[in-house]
Coordinates of C-alpha atoms and ligand atoms in Angstrom, one line a residue:
M487 CA 15.3 8.7 17.0
I488 CA 14.0 5.3 18.3
Y489 CA 10.4 4.4 18.1
H490 CA 8.7 1.8 20.2
S491 CA 5.3 0.3 20.8
T492 CA 2.7 2.1 22.9
R493 CA 2.2 -1.2 24.7
D494 CA 5.9 -2.3 25.1
K495 CA 9.1 -0.3 25.3
Q496 CA 11.1 -3.3 24.2
E497 CA 9.3 -3.5 20.8
T498 CA 11.5 -1.0 19.0
A499 CA 12.3 0.2 15.5
G500 CA 14.1 3.0 13.7
S501 CA 12.0 5.4 11.7
R502 CA 12.6 3.6 8.4
E503 CA 11.4 0.4 9.8
A504 CA 8.5 2.0 11.6
V505 CA 7.4 3.5 8.3
L506 CA 7.7 0.2 6.5
Q507 CA 5.9 -1.8 9.3
G508 CA 3.1 0.6 9.9
L509 CA 1.7 -1.2 13.0
C510 CA 3.8 -2.8 15.8
R511 CA 3.7 -6.6 16.0
D512 CA 2.0 -6.5 19.4
G513 CA -0.9 -4.4 18.0
G514 CA 0.4 -1.2 19.5
L515 CA 1.4 2.0 17.6
F516 CA 4.9 3.4 17.2
V517 CA 5.7 6.3 19.5
S518 CA 9.0 7.9 20.5
D519 CA 10.0 9.2 24.0
E520 CA 12.4 11.6 22.3
L521 CA 9.6 13.7 20.8
S522 CA 9.7 16.4 23.5
D523 CA 13.5 16.7 23.0
C524 CA 12.9 17.6 19.4
R525 CA 12.1 21.2 20.1
L526 CA 12.0 23.8 17.3
D527 CA 12.2 27.5 17.7
V528 CA 9.3 28.9 15.6
E529 CA 11.0 32.3 15.3
E530 CA 13.7 30.7 13.3
L531 CA 11.2 29.1 11.0
L532 CA 9.4 32.3 10.2
P533 CA 11.2 33.1 7.0
L534 CA 11.2 29.5 5.7
S535 CA 9.0 28.2 3.0
Y536 CA 6.6 25.2 3.5
K537 CA 9.1 22.9 2.0
E538 CA 12.0 24.2 4.1
T539 CA 9.9 23.9 7.3
A540 CA 9.0 20.3 6.3
K541 CA 12.6 19.4 5.8
R542 CA 13.5 20.7 9.3
I543 CA 10.7 18.8 11.0
F544 CA 11.3 15.6 9.1
G545 CA 15.0 15.9 9.9
L546 CA 14.2 15.8 13.6
L547 CA 11.5 13.1 13.6
L548 CA 12.8 10.8 10.9
G549 CA 16.3 10.6 12.0
D550 CA 17.5 7.6 10.0
Y551 CA 16.7 9.1 6.6
S552 CA 19.5 11.1 5.2
S553 CA 18.9 14.8 4.6
Q554 CA 19.2 14.2 0.9
E555 CA 16.5 11.6 1.0
L556 CA 14.2 13.8 2.9
S557 CA 15.0 16.7 0.6
E558 CA 14.2 14.7 -2.5
G559 CA 11.0 13.4 -0.9
V560 CA 9.8 16.8 0.0
E561 CA 10.5 18.3 -3.4
E562 CA 8.6 15.4 -5.0
A563 CA 5.7 15.6 -2.6
Y564 CA 5.2 19.4 -2.4
G565 CA 7.0 20.6 -5.5
S566 CA 4.0 20.9 -7.9
T567 CA 1.3 18.6 -6.6
F568 CA -0.6 21.3 -4.7
S569 CA -2.6 23.9 -6.5
A570 CA -1.9 26.6 -3.9
P571 CA 1.7 28.0 -3.7
E572 CA 1.6 28.1 0.1
V573 CA 0.5 24.4 0.0
T574 CA -1.8 25.0 3.0
P575 CA -3.0 28.6 2.8
L576 CA -4.4 30.4 5.9
T577 CA -7.5 32.5 5.2
R578 CA -10.1 34.3 7.3
I579 CA -13.4 33.0 8.5
G580 CA -15.1 35.7 10.6
E581 CA -13.0 36.6 13.6
N582 CA -11.0 33.4 13.1
W583 CA -8.9 31.5 10.6
L584 CA -9.3 28.7 8.2
L585 CA -6.3 26.4 7.4
E586 CA -7.1 25.2 3.9
L587 CA -5.8 21.7 3.7
Y588 CA -7.6 20.6 0.5
H589 CA -5.5 21.9 -2.4
G590 CA -3.9 18.6 -3.1
P591 CA -4.6 16.2 -5.9
T592 CA -7.6 14.5 -4.3
S593 CA -9.1 17.5 -2.5
A594 CA -8.8 16.3 1.1
F595 CA -6.2 17.0 3.8
K596 CA -5.0 13.3 3.6
D597 CA -3.0 14.4 0.5
V598 CA -0.5 16.4 2.6
A599 CA 0.6 13.1 4.2
L600 CA -0.1 10.7 1.4
C601 CA 2.1 12.6 -1.1
M602 CA 5.0 12.1 1.3
L603 CA 4.4 8.6 2.7
P604 CA 5.2 6.9 -0.6
Q605 CA 8.5 8.8 -0.8
L606 CA 9.4 7.6 2.7
M607 CA 8.3 4.1 1.9
S608 CA 10.2 3.6 -1.3
K609 CA 13.4 5.1 0.1
A610 CA 13.1 2.7 3.1
L611 CA 12.6 -0.2 0.7
S612 CA 15.3 0.6 -1.8
G613 CA 18.1 -1.9 -1.7
T614 CA 16.3 -4.3 0.7
G615 CA 14.8 -6.6 -1.9
K616 CA 11.5 -6.4 -0.1
R617 CA 8.2 -5.6 -1.6
V618 CA 5.3 -4.1 0.2
M619 CA 1.5 -4.5 0.0
I620 CA -0.2 -1.5 1.5
V621 CA -3.5 -2.5 3.0
T622 CA -5.8 0.4 3.9
A623 CA -9.3 0.8 5.3
T624 CA -10.8 4.2 4.4
S625 CA -13.8 6.1 5.6
G626 CA -13.7 7.9 2.2
D627 CA -10.7 10.2 1.8
T628 CA -7.6 8.2 2.8
G629 CA -8.4 5.7 0.1
K630 CA -8.2 8.0 -2.9
A631 CA -5.2 10.0 -1.5
A632 CA -3.3 6.7 -0.9
L633 CA -4.2 5.3 -4.3
N634 CA -3.0 8.5 -5.9
G635 CA 0.2 8.6 -3.8
F636 CA 1.2 5.0 -4.3
R637 CA 0.1 4.6 -7.9
D638 CA 3.0 3.0 -9.9
V639 CA 5.5 3.3 -7.0
K640 CA 8.1 0.6 -7.5
D641 CA 7.9 -2.6 -5.4
V642 CA 4.7 -1.4 -3.8
A643 CA 1.1 -2.4 -4.4
I644 CA -2.0 -1.1 -2.6
T645 CA -5.4 -2.5 -1.7
V646 CA -8.1 -0.1 -0.4
F647 CA -11.2 -1.2 1.4
Y648 CA -14.1 1.3 1.7
P649 CA -17.5 0.8 3.3
E650 CA -20.0 0.3 0.5
G651 CA -22.8 2.8 0.5
K652 CA -21.3 4.9 3.2
V653 CA -19.1 7.3 1.2
S654 CA -20.2 10.2 -0.9
D655 CA -20.9 9.8 -4.7
I656 CA -17.8 11.7 -5.5
Q657 CA -15.6 9.9 -3.0
R658 CA -16.8 6.5 -4.4
L659 CA -16.2 7.6 -8.0
Q660 CA -12.7 8.9 -7.2
M661 CA -11.7 5.5 -5.9
I662 CA -13.4 3.1 -8.3
T663 CA -12.0 5.0 -11.3
Q664 CA -8.4 4.9 -10.1
E665 CA -5.9 3.8 -12.7
G666 CA -2.6 2.1 -12.2
E667 CA -1.2 -1.4 -12.4
N668 CA -0.5 -1.8 -8.7
V669 CA -3.8 -0.8 -7.3
A670 CA -6.9 -2.6 -6.0
V671 CA -10.1 -1.1 -4.6
C672 CA -12.9 -3.1 -2.9
G673 CA -16.1 -2.3 -1.2
I674 CA -16.9 -3.9 2.2
R675 CA -20.4 -4.8 3.4
G676 CA -20.2 -3.0 6.8
N677 CA -18.9 0.3 8.1
F678 CA -15.5 1.8 8.5
D679 CA -14.9 0.2 11.9
D680 CA -15.6 -3.2 10.4
A681 CA -13.1 -2.5 7.6
Q682 CA -10.5 -1.1 10.0
S683 CA -10.8 -4.0 12.4
A684 CA -10.6 -6.6 9.6
V685 CA -7.5 -4.9 8.2
K686 CA -5.8 -4.9 11.6
T687 CA -6.6 -8.7 11.9
V688 CA -4.9 -9.3 8.5
F689 CA -1.7 -7.9 10.0
S690 CA -1.6 -10.4 12.9
S691 CA -3.0 -13.3 10.9
G692 CA -1.4 -16.1 9.0
A693 CA -1.8 -14.2 5.7
G694 CA 1.0 -11.9 6.7
A695 CA 3.4 -14.7 7.5
E696 CA 2.5 -16.5 4.3
L697 CA 3.3 -13.5 2.2
E698 CA 6.6 -12.9 4.1
K699 CA 7.8 -16.2 2.7
E700 CA 7.5 -14.6 -0.7
G701 CA 9.4 -11.5 0.4
I702 CA 6.1 -9.5 0.5
F703 CA 5.5 -7.4 3.6
L704 CA 2.2 -5.8 4.7
S705 CA 2.1 -2.2 5.7
S706 CA -0.5 0.5 6.2
A707 CA -1.3 4.0 4.9
N708 CA -3.7 4.7 7.7
S709 CA -2.8 7.3 10.3
I710 CA -1.5 4.5 12.5
N711 CA 1.6 4.8 10.3
V712 CA 4.1 7.4 11.7
G713 CA 5.0 8.3 8.1
R714 CA 1.4 9.5 7.8
L715 CA 1.3 11.4 11.0
I716 CA 4.6 13.3 10.8
P717 CA 3.9 15.2 7.5
Q718 CA 0.7 16.5 9.2
V719 CA 2.8 18.2 12.0
V720 CA 4.1 20.6 9.4
Y721 CA 1.0 22.6 8.7
Y722 CA 0.4 23.4 12.4
F723 CA 3.8 25.2 12.3
E724 CA 2.8 26.8 9.0
A725 CA -0.4 28.2 10.4
Y726 CA 1.4 29.6 13.4
K727 CA 4.1 31.1 11.1
A728 CA 1.4 32.7 8.9
L729 CA -0.2 34.4 11.9
R730 CA 3.2 35.6 13.2
N731 CA 4.2 36.9 9.7
Q732 CA 0.9 38.7 9.3
G733 CA 1.4 40.4 12.6
V734 CA -1.8 38.8 14.1
I735 CA 0.1 37.4 17.1
R736 CA 3.2 38.4 19.0
K737 CA 6.2 36.2 19.7
G738 CA 5.4 33.3 22.0
E739 CA 1.6 34.1 22.0
C740 CA -0.5 31.0 22.2
I741 CA -3.2 30.1 19.7
D742 CA -6.0 27.4 19.6
F743 CA -6.7 24.9 16.8
C744 CA -10.1 23.3 16.2
V745 CA -9.9 20.0 14.4
P746 CA -12.7 17.9 12.9
T747 CA -11.8 14.4 14.1
G748 CA -12.4 10.8 13.4
N749 CA -9.3 8.5 13.9
F750 CA -7.6 11.3 16.1
G751 CA -4.7 11.4 13.6
D752 CA -4.9 15.0 12.5
V753 CA -5.4 16.4 16.0
L754 CA -2.6 14.2 17.4
A755 CA -0.3 15.8 14.8
G756 CA -1.1 19.1 16.4
Y757 CA -0.3 17.7 19.8
Y758 CA 3.1 16.6 18.4
G759 CA 3.6 20.2 17.3
K760 CA 2.8 21.3 20.9
L761 CA 5.3 18.8 22.3
M762 CA 7.9 20.2 19.9
G763 CA 7.4 23.7 21.3
L764 CA 4.7 25.3 19.1
P765 CA 2.7 27.7 21.3
I766 CA -0.6 25.9 21.2
R767 CA -3.1 26.4 24.1
H768 CA -6.0 24.2 23.1
L769 CA -6.6 21.6 20.5
I770 CA -10.4 21.5 20.2
V771 CA -11.7 18.0 19.3
A772 CA -14.7 18.3 17.1
S773 CA -16.9 15.2 16.4
N774 CA -20.1 14.5 14.4
E775 CA -23.0 12.5 15.8
N776 CA -20.6 9.6 16.3
N777 CA -19.4 11.5 19.4
V778 CA -17.5 8.8 21.2
L779 CA -14.6 11.2 21.7
T780 CA -16.7 14.0 23.1
D781 CA -18.1 11.6 25.7
F782 CA -14.7 10.3 26.5
I783 CA -13.1 13.6 27.1
R784 CA -16.1 14.8 29.2
S785 CA -16.5 11.6 31.3
G786 CA -13.3 9.5 31.0
I787 CA -15.4 6.7 29.7
Y788 CA -14.7 5.5 26.2
D789 CA -17.6 3.3 25.0
R790 CA -18.0 2.1 21.5
N791 CA -21.1 0.1 22.3
R792 CA -23.5 2.5 20.8
P793 CA -25.4 2.9 17.5
F794 CA -23.3 3.8 14.5
H795 CA -24.7 6.9 12.7
K796 CA -24.2 7.4 9.0
T797 CA -23.8 11.2 8.7
I798 CA -23.1 13.9 6.1
S799 CA -19.5 14.0 7.3
P800 CA -18.7 10.3 6.5
S801 CA -14.9 10.6 6.9
M802 CA -15.6 11.0 10.6
D803 CA -18.0 8.2 11.0
I804 CA -15.7 6.2 13.3
L805 CA -16.2 4.7 16.7
I806 CA -12.8 3.2 17.3
S807 CA -10.4 6.1 17.2
S808 CA -7.0 4.5 16.7
N809 CA -4.7 7.3 17.5
L810 CA -6.2 8.0 20.8
E811 CA -3.9 5.3 22.0
R812 CA -0.9 7.5 21.2
M813 CA -2.4 10.5 23.0
L814 CA -3.0 8.4 26.1
Y815 CA 0.5 7.1 25.9
Y816 CA 2.0 10.6 26.0
M817 CA -0.6 12.0 28.5
S818 CA 0.1 9.2 30.9
G819 CA 3.8 9.8 30.8
G820 CA 4.5 6.7 28.8
D821 CA 2.7 4.2 31.0
V822 CA 2.7 1.1 28.8
E823 CA 1.1 -1.1 31.4
L824 CA -1.9 1.2 31.5
I825 CA -2.2 1.4 27.7
R826 CA -2.0 -2.3 27.5
S827 CA -4.8 -2.8 30.0
L828 CA -7.0 -0.1 28.4
M829 CA -6.6 -1.5 25.0
Q830 CA -7.4 -5.0 26.3
D831 CA -10.6 -3.6 27.8
L832 CA -11.5 -2.0 24.5
K833 CA -10.9 -5.2 22.7
E834 CA -12.8 -7.4 25.1
K835 CA -15.6 -5.1 26.4
G836 CA -15.6 -2.3 23.7
R837 CA -15.1 0.1 26.6
F838 CA -12.5 1.5 28.9
Q839 CA -12.3 4.1 31.6
I840 CA -9.8 6.6 33.0
G841 CA -10.1 9.2 35.7
G842 CA -8.3 11.5 38.1
E843 CA -5.3 13.5 37.1
L844 CA -4.9 11.9 33.7
L845 CA -8.4 12.9 32.7
E846 CA -7.9 16.4 34.0
R847 CA -4.7 16.8 32.0
I848 CA -6.4 15.7 28.8
Q849 CA -9.3 18.1 29.4
E850 CA -6.9 21.0 29.8
V851 CA -5.4 20.5 26.4
F852 CA -8.3 19.0 24.4
P853 CA -11.7 20.6 24.9
A854 CA -14.3 18.6 23.0
G855 CA -17.6 19.2 21.3
C856 CA -19.9 17.7 18.7
A857 CA -22.4 18.6 16.0
D858 CA -25.1 16.3 14.6
D859 CA -26.2 16.6 10.9
E860 CA -28.7 19.4 11.6
K861 CA -26.2 21.5 13.4
T862 CA -23.6 20.7 10.7
R863 CA -26.0 22.0 8.0
A864 CA -26.6 25.1 10.0
G865 CA -22.8 25.6 10.1
I866 CA -22.6 25.3 6.3
R867 CA -25.3 27.9 6.0
R868 CA -23.9 30.3 8.6
A869 CA -20.4 30.1 7.1
Y870 CA -21.8 30.9 3.7
E871 CA -24.4 33.4 4.5
V872 CA -22.6 35.3 7.3
E873 CA -18.9 34.9 6.5
G874 CA -19.1 34.3 2.7
R875 CA -17.2 31.0 3.0
L876 CA -18.2 27.8 1.3
I877 CA -17.1 24.9 3.6
D878 CA -17.5 21.1 3.5
P879 CA -19.5 19.2 6.1
H880 CA -16.5 18.1 8.1
T881 CA -15.2 21.6 8.3
A882 CA -18.7 22.7 9.3
V883 CA -18.7 20.3 12.3
G884 CA -15.5 22.0 13.4
Y885 CA -16.9 25.4 12.7
Q886 CA -19.9 24.8 15.0
V887 CA -17.7 23.4 17.8
M888 CA -15.3 26.3 17.4
Q889 CA -18.2 28.8 18.1
E890 CA -18.8 27.0 21.4
K891 CA -15.3 26.2 22.6
G892 CA -13.3 29.1 21.2
E893 CA -12.6 32.1 23.3
K894 CA -12.5 35.8 22.4
G895 CA -8.9 37.1 22.4
V896 CA -7.3 33.8 21.5
P897 CA -7.0 33.3 17.7
C898 CA -8.4 30.0 16.6
V899 CA -7.4 28.1 13.5
L900 CA -10.1 25.8 12.1
L901 CA -8.6 23.0 10.0
S902 CA -10.6 22.8 6.8
T903 CA -10.2 19.2 5.9
A904 CA -11.9 18.8 2.5
S905 CA -13.1 20.7 -0.5
P906 CA -16.9 21.3 -0.4
Y907 CA -17.1 19.7 -3.8
K908 CA -16.3 16.3 -2.5
F909 CA -19.6 16.5 -0.7
C910 CA -21.4 18.7 -3.1
R911 CA -24.8 17.0 -2.7
D912 CA -25.0 17.6 1.1
V913 CA -23.5 21.1 0.9
Y914 CA -25.9 22.1 -1.9
E915 CA -28.9 20.7 0.0
A916 CA -27.9 22.5 3.2
L917 CA -27.7 25.8 1.4
F918 CA -30.4 25.6 -1.3
G919 CA -32.5 22.4 -0.7
P920 CA -32.6 19.3 -2.9
L921 CA -32.5 19.4 -6.7
S922 CA -35.6 18.0 -8.4
G923 CA -35.6 14.7 -10.2
E924 CA -32.8 12.1 -10.0
A925 CA -29.8 14.4 -9.7
D926 CA -26.3 12.7 -9.5
G927 CA -23.1 14.0 -7.9
F928 CA -22.2 15.9 -11.1
A929 CA -25.6 17.6 -11.3
Y930 CA -25.0 18.9 -7.7
M931 CA -21.4 19.9 -8.6
D932 CA -22.7 22.0 -11.5
A933 CA -25.5 23.5 -9.5
L934 CA -23.3 24.4 -6.5
R935 CA -20.9 26.1 -8.9
E936 CA -23.6 28.0 -10.6
K937 CA -25.2 29.3 -7.3
T938 CA -21.9 30.1 -5.5
G939 CA -19.5 31.0 -8.2
V940 CA -16.8 28.9 -6.5
E941 CA -14.9 26.7 -9.0
P942 CA -14.7 22.9 -8.3
P943 CA -11.1 21.5 -8.1
E944 CA -9.9 20.3 -11.6
P945 CA -9.4 16.6 -10.6
L946 CA -13.1 16.4 -9.4
K947 CA -14.4 18.0 -12.6
A948 CA -12.3 15.4 -14.6
L949 CA -14.1 12.5 -12.9
R950 CA -16.9 12.9 -15.4
G951 CA -16.7 10.3 -18.1
K952 CA -14.0 8.2 -16.3
T953 CA -14.4 4.4 -16.5
E954 CA -15.5 2.5 -13.4
L955 CA -12.7 0.0 -13.0
H956 CA -13.1 -1.5 -9.6
K957 CA -16.4 -3.3 -8.8
D958 CA -15.6 -5.9 -6.1
V959 CA -17.6 -5.9 -2.9
I960 CA -17.0 -8.4 -0.2
D961 CA -17.7 -9.3 3.5
P962 CA -15.2 -8.1 6.1
G963 CA -14.3 -11.8 6.8
E964 CA -13.0 -12.2 3.3
I965 CA -10.5 -9.4 3.5
G966 CA -7.5 -11.7 4.4
G967 CA -8.0 -13.9 1.3
Y968 CA -8.6 -10.9 -0.9
V969 CA -5.3 -9.3 0.2
M970 CA -3.4 -12.5 -0.4
K971 CA -4.8 -12.8 -3.9
K972 CA -4.1 -9.2 -4.8
A973 CA -0.6 -9.4 -3.3
M974 CA 0.3 -12.4 -5.4
E975 CA -1.3 -10.9 -8.5
K976 CA 0.5 -7.6 -8.2
L977 CA 3.8 -8.4 -6.5
G978 CA 4.1 -12.2 -6.7
S979 CA 6.4 -12.9 -9.6
E980 CA 9.3 -10.6 -9.6
T981 CA 9.8 -8.8 -12.9
Ligands
PLP635 C1 -10.1 11.8 7.6 C2 -10.9 13.0 7.7 C3 -11.1 13.6 8.9 C4 -10.7 13.0 10.2 O1 -9.3 13.0 10.4 P1 -8.7 12.0 11.5 O2 -7.2 12.2 11.3 O3 -9.2 10.7 11.2 O4 -9.1 12.5 12.8 C5 -11.8 14.8 8.9 N1 -12.3 15.4 7.8 C6 -12.0 14.8 6.6 C7 -12.5 15.5 5.3 C8 -11.3 13.6 6.5 O5 -11.1 13.1 5.3

């Protein structure tokens, strides 16, 4: 399978190289025109385990890895790292379904991909003599999942940038207590978009070229990396299989998914599943108050020139949704000239516009809706009080949008993207009001457990008493220098 840039079909790479590189040199994202030839018969997958399904999907999409490499990677990634035997269990929420994606080591769905990406990366590196510095901007969850996944991986180091003051107490603690010789964590004075843009600039700046002279290459663990996207396709198949195996739907019957969205990575993975033959009708795009995608899908106008809102679903506080570029590529039938000009407009004016048939095609597959914080809190309450389910604020955004956009008679699977305990303060306050005095994240964790009887995940409980190791905070403009310094420190002299 050959990958190429969304902006230029001549800019190509095999899957190993695409994983190592992360972003294309021209700033585009790796896509493949062969995706819709990679069809899978779901019926054949019904008896397979999560791991077996993953191997089948990876075998199709990551063609230049050997089946032994993929098999080893899958065993390592999903053998014992998830606390649920099904990896991503499907459970009920009212008339619909909740796909629980948060049973991994860092309690967010990012783990599903970030347990596998390091496997793919180190196998692609082996024997090349290259070393890689992973540079990642995080809105809160990718950072910890990537740190956990890449910790102590040979010939790889990782630097994570998070927006200081704009992640939850627990998310921050998870990152700044990260152990490991090859990790660096740093706060940014700004928001996620500032961090993400600065990171993208490092890739095209002189810093990258300087490091290459030392044999050190830059790569990304953000969902712009195909190695991040592809593992997420698996759980869409798993959800469908579970509904078939439980007799909820018949052969070939279509279902909907509702996906809380920021960078459009997770929902795009669902679209990949659809292109591969999974009977999906709608992929409902759910946004918080930063509803740039809702407006785009309704009007065809993507406009990031708007106030940035800090919400209780911080991992979705994003105004530049990177993977939209991939969706537009596929929806426009691979029109690289169009993508190039739209992305030029976005860069220069912060805005682009589409219309006509392209917009209609997008609207047919991706209904969109949004929920502000008040509506999100109402969603947390409704899920708990009416359905007896404790859900996190991101999932609650999706839950509210699902009520509006779902249809009776078509089963809808809501992707539950994080454990409520990562956001225990906001979840607790939505349900029971604020605790008195100066309560920290742990006080809320205890209180939430006491009131609901739901156990917090072990790794979150274990944060108590961990040492804060990473205290750097810098301006976005300093990111390039910081990456250079850390790369030399962690990978500079070969050992
Ligand atoms: C990252 C994240 C999202 C958004 O996922 P995208 O792939 O960026 O659309 C939603 N919920 C949670 C909890 C997340 O961590």
